[in-house]
Amino acid sequence: MKMQFVRHALTVAIGGISAAAMAVNAQAAQEVSLGHTLSSTSHYAVGAQAFKETLEALSDGAFVVNEYASGALGGEREMIEGLQIGTVDVVITSTGPLGNFVPETYVLDLPFLFENYDQARCVLDSEIGDELLEKMSNHDLAGLAWSENGFRHLTNSRREVTSPADAEGLRVRTMENEVHQEAFRQLGARPTPMAFPELFTALQQGTVDGQENPITVIVATNFWEVQDHLSLTGHVYSPAAVLGSPLLLDGLSDEEREWFREAARASAEATRAEVSRLEEEGVALLRENGMTVNTEIDIGPFQQAVEPAYEIFTNQHGSEMLERVQEKASSC
Ligand code: EAX
């Protein structure tokens, strides 16, 4: 009887201690969700890992980051909405759907705006990039850092595309971005906006003939399984942004917020390095997997074909920011 009582008392005590320990842990480590649309082998996953390592190290484990890859939290538009209502904490996203929320960023989506990676990175790392990140707070978003998706190239299942005439009539999935859609209309293609998580199936089922994305994304998504031809059009630079939810960030101390910014900058740096690596190695990999890759594309006619998109853009959004970006780019 006595032993039984002691055993019972011990069980209760141990149960109490572990419940208390769990409560302390729960208080000590705040879980942070980080979402993106790409696979766990992608450049965004590399960036997510760098974010996680940096934030967890800087905060000494006070924050724990959980990565949700492959669109587990939805497409990019849905995730940006999630940031605004606090259902996700951090998102790595292309600027694809971002202009719907922060119209000031549309300028970055103009075709043939940047000539190369150095130029694009230099503009985004300048006061212009900082200003655009700050603008996001007017739209219930926290802009933490400019990361990278990469220069976009056209793939399709119908034919080799080396001139705008070849692209005519192709049903091309674009991002949910009015500037991109306009550019593809000008090119003579039939733009079909769609969220990324729906894209693979749409290509597989022939709902669309083609799509456009950087080498990194084409590799990370095994698009060779559903697309035969790749043309290195590099028709637009696709920035990515690391965004946070103001519902989380506004409640933090200045020091904690700075940890998030630092983690976002580390994430962007790691992602850019991975983009550069895959730009070097990706084309060979895509060829090995059976894609025909046209590397010698005469860009001039493409550039000319999409030129009217600029006027349509400035009519809607003015020319001031565009001129500033162009001026900065030429001095980079
Ligand atoms: O941000 O939607 C797209 O094509 C994007 O490039 C992709 O989600 C990565």
Short mmCIF file of C-alpha atoms and ligand atoms in Angstrom, two decimals:
data_model
loop_
_atom_site.label_atom_id
_atom_site.label_comp_id
_atom_site.label_asym_id
_atom_site.label_seq_id
_atom_site.Cartn_x
_atom_site.Cartn_y
_atom_site.Cartn_z
CA MET A 1 0.00 0.00 0.00
CA LYS A 2 2.73 2.37 1.06
CA MET A 3 4.89 1.47 -1.99
CA GLN A 4 1.94 1.99 -4.26
CA PHE A 5 1.41 5.46 -2.80
CA VAL A 6 5.08 6.38 -3.26
CA ARG A 7 5.04 5.14 -6.86
CA HIS A 8 1.90 7.13 -7.57
CA ALA A 9 3.36 10.25 -5.98
CA LEU A 10 6.51 9.86 -8.06
CA THR A 11 4.54 9.43 -11.28
CA VAL A 12 2.55 12.55 -10.56
CA ALA A 13 5.72 14.48 -9.70
CA ILE A 14 7.58 13.34 -12.84
CA GLY A 15 4.55 14.10 -14.98
CA GLY A 16 4.43 17.54 -13.42
CA ILE A 17 8.11 18.17 -14.08
CA SER A 18 7.96 17.15 -17.75
CA ALA A 19 4.83 19.24 -18.30
CA ALA A 20 6.61 22.20 -16.75
CA ALA A 21 9.73 21.55 -18.87
CA MET A 22 7.60 21.42 -22.00
CA ALA A 23 5.97 24.72 -21.08
CA VAL A 24 9.40 26.34 -20.65
CA ASN A 25 10.52 24.95 -24.04
CA ALA A 26 7.38 26.12 -25.75
CA GLN A 27 7.95 29.57 -24.36
CA ALA A 28 11.64 29.57 -25.21
CA ALA A 29 11.37 28.47 -28.84
CA GLN A 30 9.03 30.36 -31.10
CA GLU A 31 8.20 28.45 -34.28
CA VAL A 32 8.54 30.37 -37.51
CA SER A 33 6.99 29.02 -40.71
CA LEU A 34 8.82 29.69 -43.98
CA GLY A 35 7.07 28.90 -47.26
CA HIS A 36 8.14 28.75 -50.92
CA THR A 37 6.93 27.09 -54.11
CA LEU A 38 10.02 25.16 -55.18
CA SER A 39 11.33 21.69 -54.36
CA SER A 40 13.64 20.89 -51.48
CA THR A 41 16.57 20.67 -53.94
CA SER A 42 16.01 24.18 -55.30
CA HIS A 43 17.85 27.47 -54.86
CA TYR A 44 14.97 28.64 -52.62
CA ALA A 45 15.54 25.59 -50.40
CA VAL A 46 19.22 26.57 -50.13
CA GLY A 47 18.03 30.06 -49.15
CA ALA A 48 15.52 28.65 -46.65
CA GLN A 49 18.26 26.60 -45.00
CA ALA A 50 20.52 29.66 -44.70
CA PHE A 51 17.62 31.64 -43.20
CA LYS A 52 16.98 28.88 -40.68
CA GLU A 53 20.63 28.47 -39.68
CA THR A 54 21.20 32.21 -39.33
CA LEU A 55 18.03 33.01 -37.37
CA GLU A 56 18.42 30.03 -35.05
CA ALA A 57 22.08 30.88 -34.40
CA LEU A 58 21.53 34.61 -33.86
CA SER A 59 18.60 33.99 -31.52
CA ASP A 60 20.39 31.16 -29.74
CA GLY A 61 17.47 28.86 -30.47
CA ALA A 62 14.75 31.27 -29.36
CA PHE A 63 13.30 30.96 -32.88
CA VAL A 64 12.96 27.66 -34.70
CA VAL A 65 12.29 27.79 -38.45
CA ASN A 66 10.11 25.19 -40.19
CA GLU A 67 10.43 25.12 -43.99
CA TYR A 68 7.35 24.39 -46.12
CA ALA A 69 8.66 23.72 -49.65
CA SER A 70 6.92 22.77 -52.92
CA GLY A 71 3.93 25.03 -52.44
CA ALA A 72 2.79 23.16 -49.31
CA LEU A 73 1.32 26.49 -48.12
CA GLY A 74 -0.09 27.35 -51.57
CA GLY A 75 1.06 29.38 -54.55
CA GLU A 76 2.98 32.63 -54.23
CA ARG A 77 -0.11 34.87 -54.34
CA GLU A 78 -1.78 32.80 -51.63
CA MET A 79 1.33 32.87 -49.46
CA ILE A 80 1.65 36.65 -49.76
CA GLU A 81 -1.97 36.89 -48.61
CA GLY A 82 -0.98 34.55 -45.78
CA LEU A 83 1.69 37.00 -44.66
CA GLN A 84 -0.88 39.78 -44.54
CA ILE A 85 -3.25 37.80 -42.33
CA GLY A 86 -0.56 36.05 -40.30
CA THR A 87 -1.07 32.43 -41.39
CA VAL A 88 2.56 32.22 -42.55
CA ASP A 89 5.56 34.06 -41.10
CA VAL A 90 8.21 34.23 -43.84
CA VAL A 91 7.96 33.64 -47.59
CA ILE A 92 10.54 33.44 -50.35
CA THR A 93 8.71 34.45 -53.50
CA SER A 94 9.40 35.69 -57.00
CA THR A 95 7.99 39.12 -57.79
CA GLY A 96 5.46 37.29 -60.02
CA PRO A 97 2.30 38.08 -58.03
CA LEU A 98 3.89 40.76 -55.83
CA GLY A 99 2.86 43.71 -58.02
CA ASN A 100 -0.78 42.86 -57.28
CA PHE A 101 -0.01 43.82 -53.69
CA VAL A 102 2.83 46.34 -54.08
CA PRO A 103 2.42 47.95 -57.54
CA GLU A 104 5.74 49.79 -57.13
CA THR A 105 7.56 46.48 -57.76
CA TYR A 106 6.08 46.01 -61.26
CA VAL A 107 8.93 48.07 -62.69
CA LEU A 108 11.28 45.17 -61.93
CA ASP A 109 9.23 42.81 -64.10
CA LEU A 110 9.74 44.67 -67.37
CA PRO A 111 11.32 42.48 -70.08
CA PHE A 112 14.98 43.08 -70.95
CA LEU A 113 15.33 45.63 -68.14
CA PHE A 114 18.63 44.21 -66.89
CA GLU A 115 21.47 42.96 -69.04
CA ASN A 116 23.06 40.52 -66.65
CA TYR A 117 23.13 39.23 -63.09
CA ASP A 118 25.67 41.76 -61.84
CA GLN A 119 23.54 44.65 -63.01
CA ALA A 120 20.30 43.30 -61.53
CA ARG A 121 21.93 42.51 -58.19
CA CYS A 122 23.61 45.92 -58.09
CA VAL A 123 20.28 47.75 -58.58
CA LEU A 124 18.47 45.62 -56.00
CA ASP A 125 21.28 46.14 -53.49
CA SER A 126 21.18 49.92 -54.00
CA GLU A 127 19.01 52.56 -52.34
CA ILE A 128 16.37 51.74 -54.99
CA GLY A 129 16.08 48.18 -53.74
CA ASP A 130 15.91 49.40 -50.14
CA GLU A 131 13.21 51.87 -51.02
CA LEU A 132 11.10 49.17 -52.69
CA LEU A 133 11.49 46.92 -49.64
CA GLU A 134 10.34 49.76 -47.41
CA LYS A 135 7.30 50.42 -49.63
CA MET A 136 6.03 46.97 -48.74
CA SER A 137 5.11 48.08 -45.23
CA ASN A 138 2.37 50.27 -46.78
CA HIS A 139 0.77 47.06 -48.00
CA ASP A 140 0.83 44.92 -44.82
CA LEU A 141 4.06 43.19 -45.77
CA ALA A 142 7.58 43.38 -44.36
CA GLY A 143 10.26 43.45 -47.08
CA LEU A 144 13.30 41.76 -45.53
CA ALA A 145 15.74 41.29 -48.45
CA TRP A 146 16.01 40.97 -52.22
CA SER A 147 16.86 37.43 -53.15
CA GLU A 148 16.91 35.88 -56.60
CA ASN A 149 15.02 33.61 -58.95
CA GLY A 150 17.01 34.31 -62.13
CA PHE A 151 16.78 35.21 -65.80
CA ARG A 152 13.76 33.51 -67.33
CA HIS A 153 13.88 31.37 -70.46
CA LEU A 154 11.14 29.91 -72.62
CA THR A 155 10.35 26.18 -72.79
CA ASN A 156 7.64 24.45 -74.78
CA SER A 157 6.49 21.07 -76.03
CA ARG A 158 5.70 22.05 -79.63
CA ARG A 159 8.75 23.34 -81.49
CA GLU A 160 12.15 24.93 -81.29
CA VAL A 161 11.78 28.65 -80.73
CA THR A 162 14.54 30.90 -82.04
CA SER A 163 12.51 33.92 -83.19
CA PRO A 164 9.31 35.69 -82.10
CA ALA A 165 7.55 34.14 -85.12
CA ASP A 166 8.19 30.67 -83.64
CA ALA A 167 6.50 31.74 -80.41
CA GLU A 168 3.39 32.98 -82.16
CA GLY A 169 0.21 31.30 -80.98
CA LEU A 170 1.93 29.24 -78.28
CA ARG A 171 -0.11 28.97 -75.11
CA VAL A 172 2.45 30.05 -72.54
CA ARG A 173 1.82 29.94 -68.84
CA THR A 174 2.94 33.19 -67.26
CA MET A 175 3.02 34.20 -63.66
CA GLU A 176 0.05 36.13 -62.30
CA ASN A 177 1.71 39.38 -63.34
CA GLU A 178 0.17 41.94 -65.71
CA VAL A 179 3.55 43.20 -66.99
CA HIS A 180 4.63 39.68 -67.99
CA GLN A 181 1.24 38.95 -69.57
CA GLU A 182 1.47 42.10 -71.67
CA ALA A 183 4.98 41.22 -72.85
CA PHE A 184 3.80 37.78 -74.03
CA ARG A 185 0.78 39.29 -75.75
CA GLN A 186 3.13 41.64 -77.61
CA LEU A 187 5.24 38.66 -78.58
CA GLY A 188 2.22 37.07 -80.24
CA ALA A 189 1.93 34.22 -77.75
CA ARG A 190 -1.20 33.42 -75.76
CA PRO A 191 -0.35 34.16 -72.12
CA THR A 192 -2.16 32.06 -69.54
CA PRO A 193 -1.56 33.23 -65.96
CA MET A 194 -1.44 30.43 -63.45
CA ALA A 195 -0.04 29.71 -59.98
CA PHE A 196 3.19 27.70 -60.00
CA PRO A 197 1.87 24.63 -58.10
CA GLU A 198 -0.60 24.02 -60.96
CA LEU A 199 1.99 24.32 -63.70
CA PHE A 200 3.49 20.84 -63.97
CA THR A 201 0.08 19.20 -64.38
CA ALA A 202 -1.02 21.88 -66.85
CA LEU A 203 2.05 21.13 -69.00
CA GLN A 204 1.55 17.40 -68.63
CA GLN A 205 -2.09 17.59 -69.67
CA GLY A 206 -1.40 20.03 -72.50
CA THR A 207 -3.55 22.82 -71.04
CA VAL A 208 -0.61 25.05 -71.96
CA ASP A 209 2.19 24.41 -74.49
CA GLY A 210 4.96 26.16 -72.66
CA GLN A 211 6.18 28.13 -69.72
CA GLU A 212 9.11 30.33 -68.83
CA ASN A 213 11.37 30.12 -65.83
CA PRO A 214 15.03 30.34 -64.87
CA ILE A 215 17.35 27.35 -65.37
CA THR A 216 17.26 26.79 -61.60
CA VAL A 217 13.49 26.30 -61.58
CA ILE A 218 13.48 24.16 -64.75
CA VAL A 219 16.07 21.88 -63.13
CA ALA A 220 14.45 21.78 -59.67
CA THR A 221 11.03 20.93 -61.15
CA ASN A 222 12.14 18.26 -63.69
CA PHE A 223 10.38 20.18 -66.44
CA TRP A 224 12.21 18.02 -69.03
CA GLU A 225 9.60 15.36 -68.25
CA VAL A 226 6.92 17.55 -69.85
CA GLN A 227 8.84 20.00 -72.08
CA ASP A 228 11.11 19.16 -75.03
CA HIS A 229 12.51 22.52 -76.07
CA LEU A 230 14.34 25.25 -74.20
CA SER A 231 15.34 28.59 -75.73
CA LEU A 232 17.74 30.72 -73.75
CA THR A 233 15.79 33.91 -74.30
CA GLY A 234 16.68 35.45 -70.91
CA HIS A 235 13.74 37.74 -71.63
CA VAL A 236 13.30 38.99 -68.10
CA TYR A 237 15.17 38.97 -64.82
CA SER A 238 13.04 37.48 -62.06
CA PRO A 239 13.88 38.87 -58.64
CA ALA A 240 12.82 37.06 -55.51
CA ALA A 241 12.00 38.70 -52.21
CA VAL A 242 12.24 37.40 -48.68
CA LEU A 243 9.10 38.75 -47.04
CA GLY A 244 7.89 38.62 -43.46
CA SER A 245 4.49 38.94 -41.83
CA PRO A 246 4.03 42.27 -40.02
CA LEU A 247 1.76 40.40 -37.62
CA LEU A 248 4.83 38.57 -36.36
CA LEU A 249 7.53 41.19 -36.90
CA ASP A 250 5.70 44.17 -35.41
CA GLY A 251 5.43 42.31 -32.11
CA LEU A 252 9.19 41.71 -31.85
CA SER A 253 11.93 43.82 -30.30
CA ASP A 254 14.26 45.84 -32.57
CA GLU A 255 17.02 43.34 -31.92
CA GLU A 256 14.81 40.39 -32.88
CA ARG A 257 13.62 42.14 -36.05
CA GLU A 258 17.24 42.75 -37.02
CA TRP A 259 17.93 39.00 -36.65
CA PHE A 260 15.17 38.35 -39.21
CA ARG A 261 16.72 40.89 -41.61
CA GLU A 262 20.14 39.38 -41.18
CA ALA A 263 18.75 35.89 -41.75
CA ALA A 264 16.99 37.15 -44.89
CA ARG A 265 20.21 38.70 -46.20
CA ALA A 266 22.10 35.44 -45.56
CA SER A 267 19.30 33.60 -47.35
CA ALA A 268 19.54 35.89 -50.39
CA GLU A 269 23.29 35.51 -50.56
CA ALA A 270 23.11 31.71 -50.45
CA THR A 271 20.34 31.67 -53.05
CA ARG A 272 22.26 33.92 -55.44
CA ALA A 273 25.33 31.70 -55.15
CA GLU A 274 23.20 28.67 -56.01
CA VAL A 275 21.62 30.46 -58.99
CA SER A 276 25.10 31.29 -60.31
CA ARG A 277 26.23 27.68 -59.88
CA LEU A 278 23.22 26.30 -61.75
CA GLU A 279 23.56 28.85 -64.55
CA GLU A 280 26.92 27.19 -65.18
CA GLU A 281 25.89 23.57 -64.79
CA GLY A 282 22.16 23.47 -65.46
CA VAL A 283 22.10 23.53 -69.26
CA ALA A 284 24.25 20.40 -69.54
CA LEU A 285 21.94 18.66 -67.08
CA LEU A 286 18.86 19.63 -69.09
CA ARG A 287 20.50 18.33 -72.30
CA GLU A 288 21.38 15.07 -70.56
CA ASN A 289 17.71 14.76 -69.72
CA GLY A 290 16.72 15.08 -73.36
CA MET A 291 15.82 18.73 -73.86
CA THR A 292 16.93 20.52 -77.01
CA VAL A 293 18.55 23.74 -75.85
CA ASN A 294 18.91 26.70 -78.19
CA THR A 295 21.66 28.84 -76.75
CA GLU A 296 22.29 31.12 -79.73
CA ILE A 297 19.16 33.23 -79.68
CA ASP A 298 19.18 36.57 -81.47
CA ILE A 299 17.63 38.66 -78.70
CA GLY A 300 17.11 41.80 -80.84
CA PRO A 301 13.82 40.74 -82.47
CA PHE A 302 12.42 39.56 -79.11
CA GLN A 303 13.36 42.86 -77.54
CA GLN A 304 11.72 44.76 -80.36
CA ALA A 305 8.56 42.67 -80.19
CA VAL A 306 7.96 43.33 -76.49
CA GLU A 307 8.94 47.02 -76.60
CA PRO A 308 5.30 48.29 -76.49
CA ALA A 309 5.02 46.77 -73.00
CA TYR A 310 7.16 49.68 -71.79
CA GLU A 311 4.73 52.33 -72.96
CA ILE A 312 1.78 50.45 -71.56
CA PHE A 313 3.66 50.24 -68.26
CA THR A 314 4.56 53.95 -68.11
CA ASN A 315 1.00 54.95 -69.04
CA GLN A 316 -0.19 53.06 -65.99
CA HIS A 317 2.60 53.53 -63.50
CA GLY A 318 4.50 56.62 -64.65
CA SER A 319 8.12 56.71 -65.78
CA GLU A 320 9.95 58.07 -62.75
CA MET A 321 10.92 54.81 -61.08
CA LEU A 322 11.72 53.18 -64.43
CA GLU A 323 14.11 56.00 -65.29
CA ARG A 324 15.79 55.73 -61.91
CA VAL A 325 16.24 51.98 -62.31
CA GLN A 326 17.63 52.39 -65.84
CA GLU A 327 20.00 55.12 -64.77
CA LYS A 328 21.25 53.07 -61.83
CA ALA A 329 21.61 49.97 -64.03
CA SER A 330 23.75 51.85 -66.54
CA SER A 331 26.07 53.02 -63.76
CA CYS A 332 26.41 49.58 -62.20
O1 EAX B 1 9.39 31.70 -57.66
O2 EAX B 1 5.82 31.00 -60.59
C1 EAX B 1 6.95 30.96 -61.09
O3 EAX B 1 7.15 30.66 -62.25
C2 EAX B 1 8.15 31.28 -60.20
O4 EAX B 1 9.29 31.44 -60.99
C3 EAX B 1 8.35 30.17 -59.20
O5 EAX B 1 7.20 30.05 -58.41
C4 EAX B 1 9.55 30.46 -58.29
#
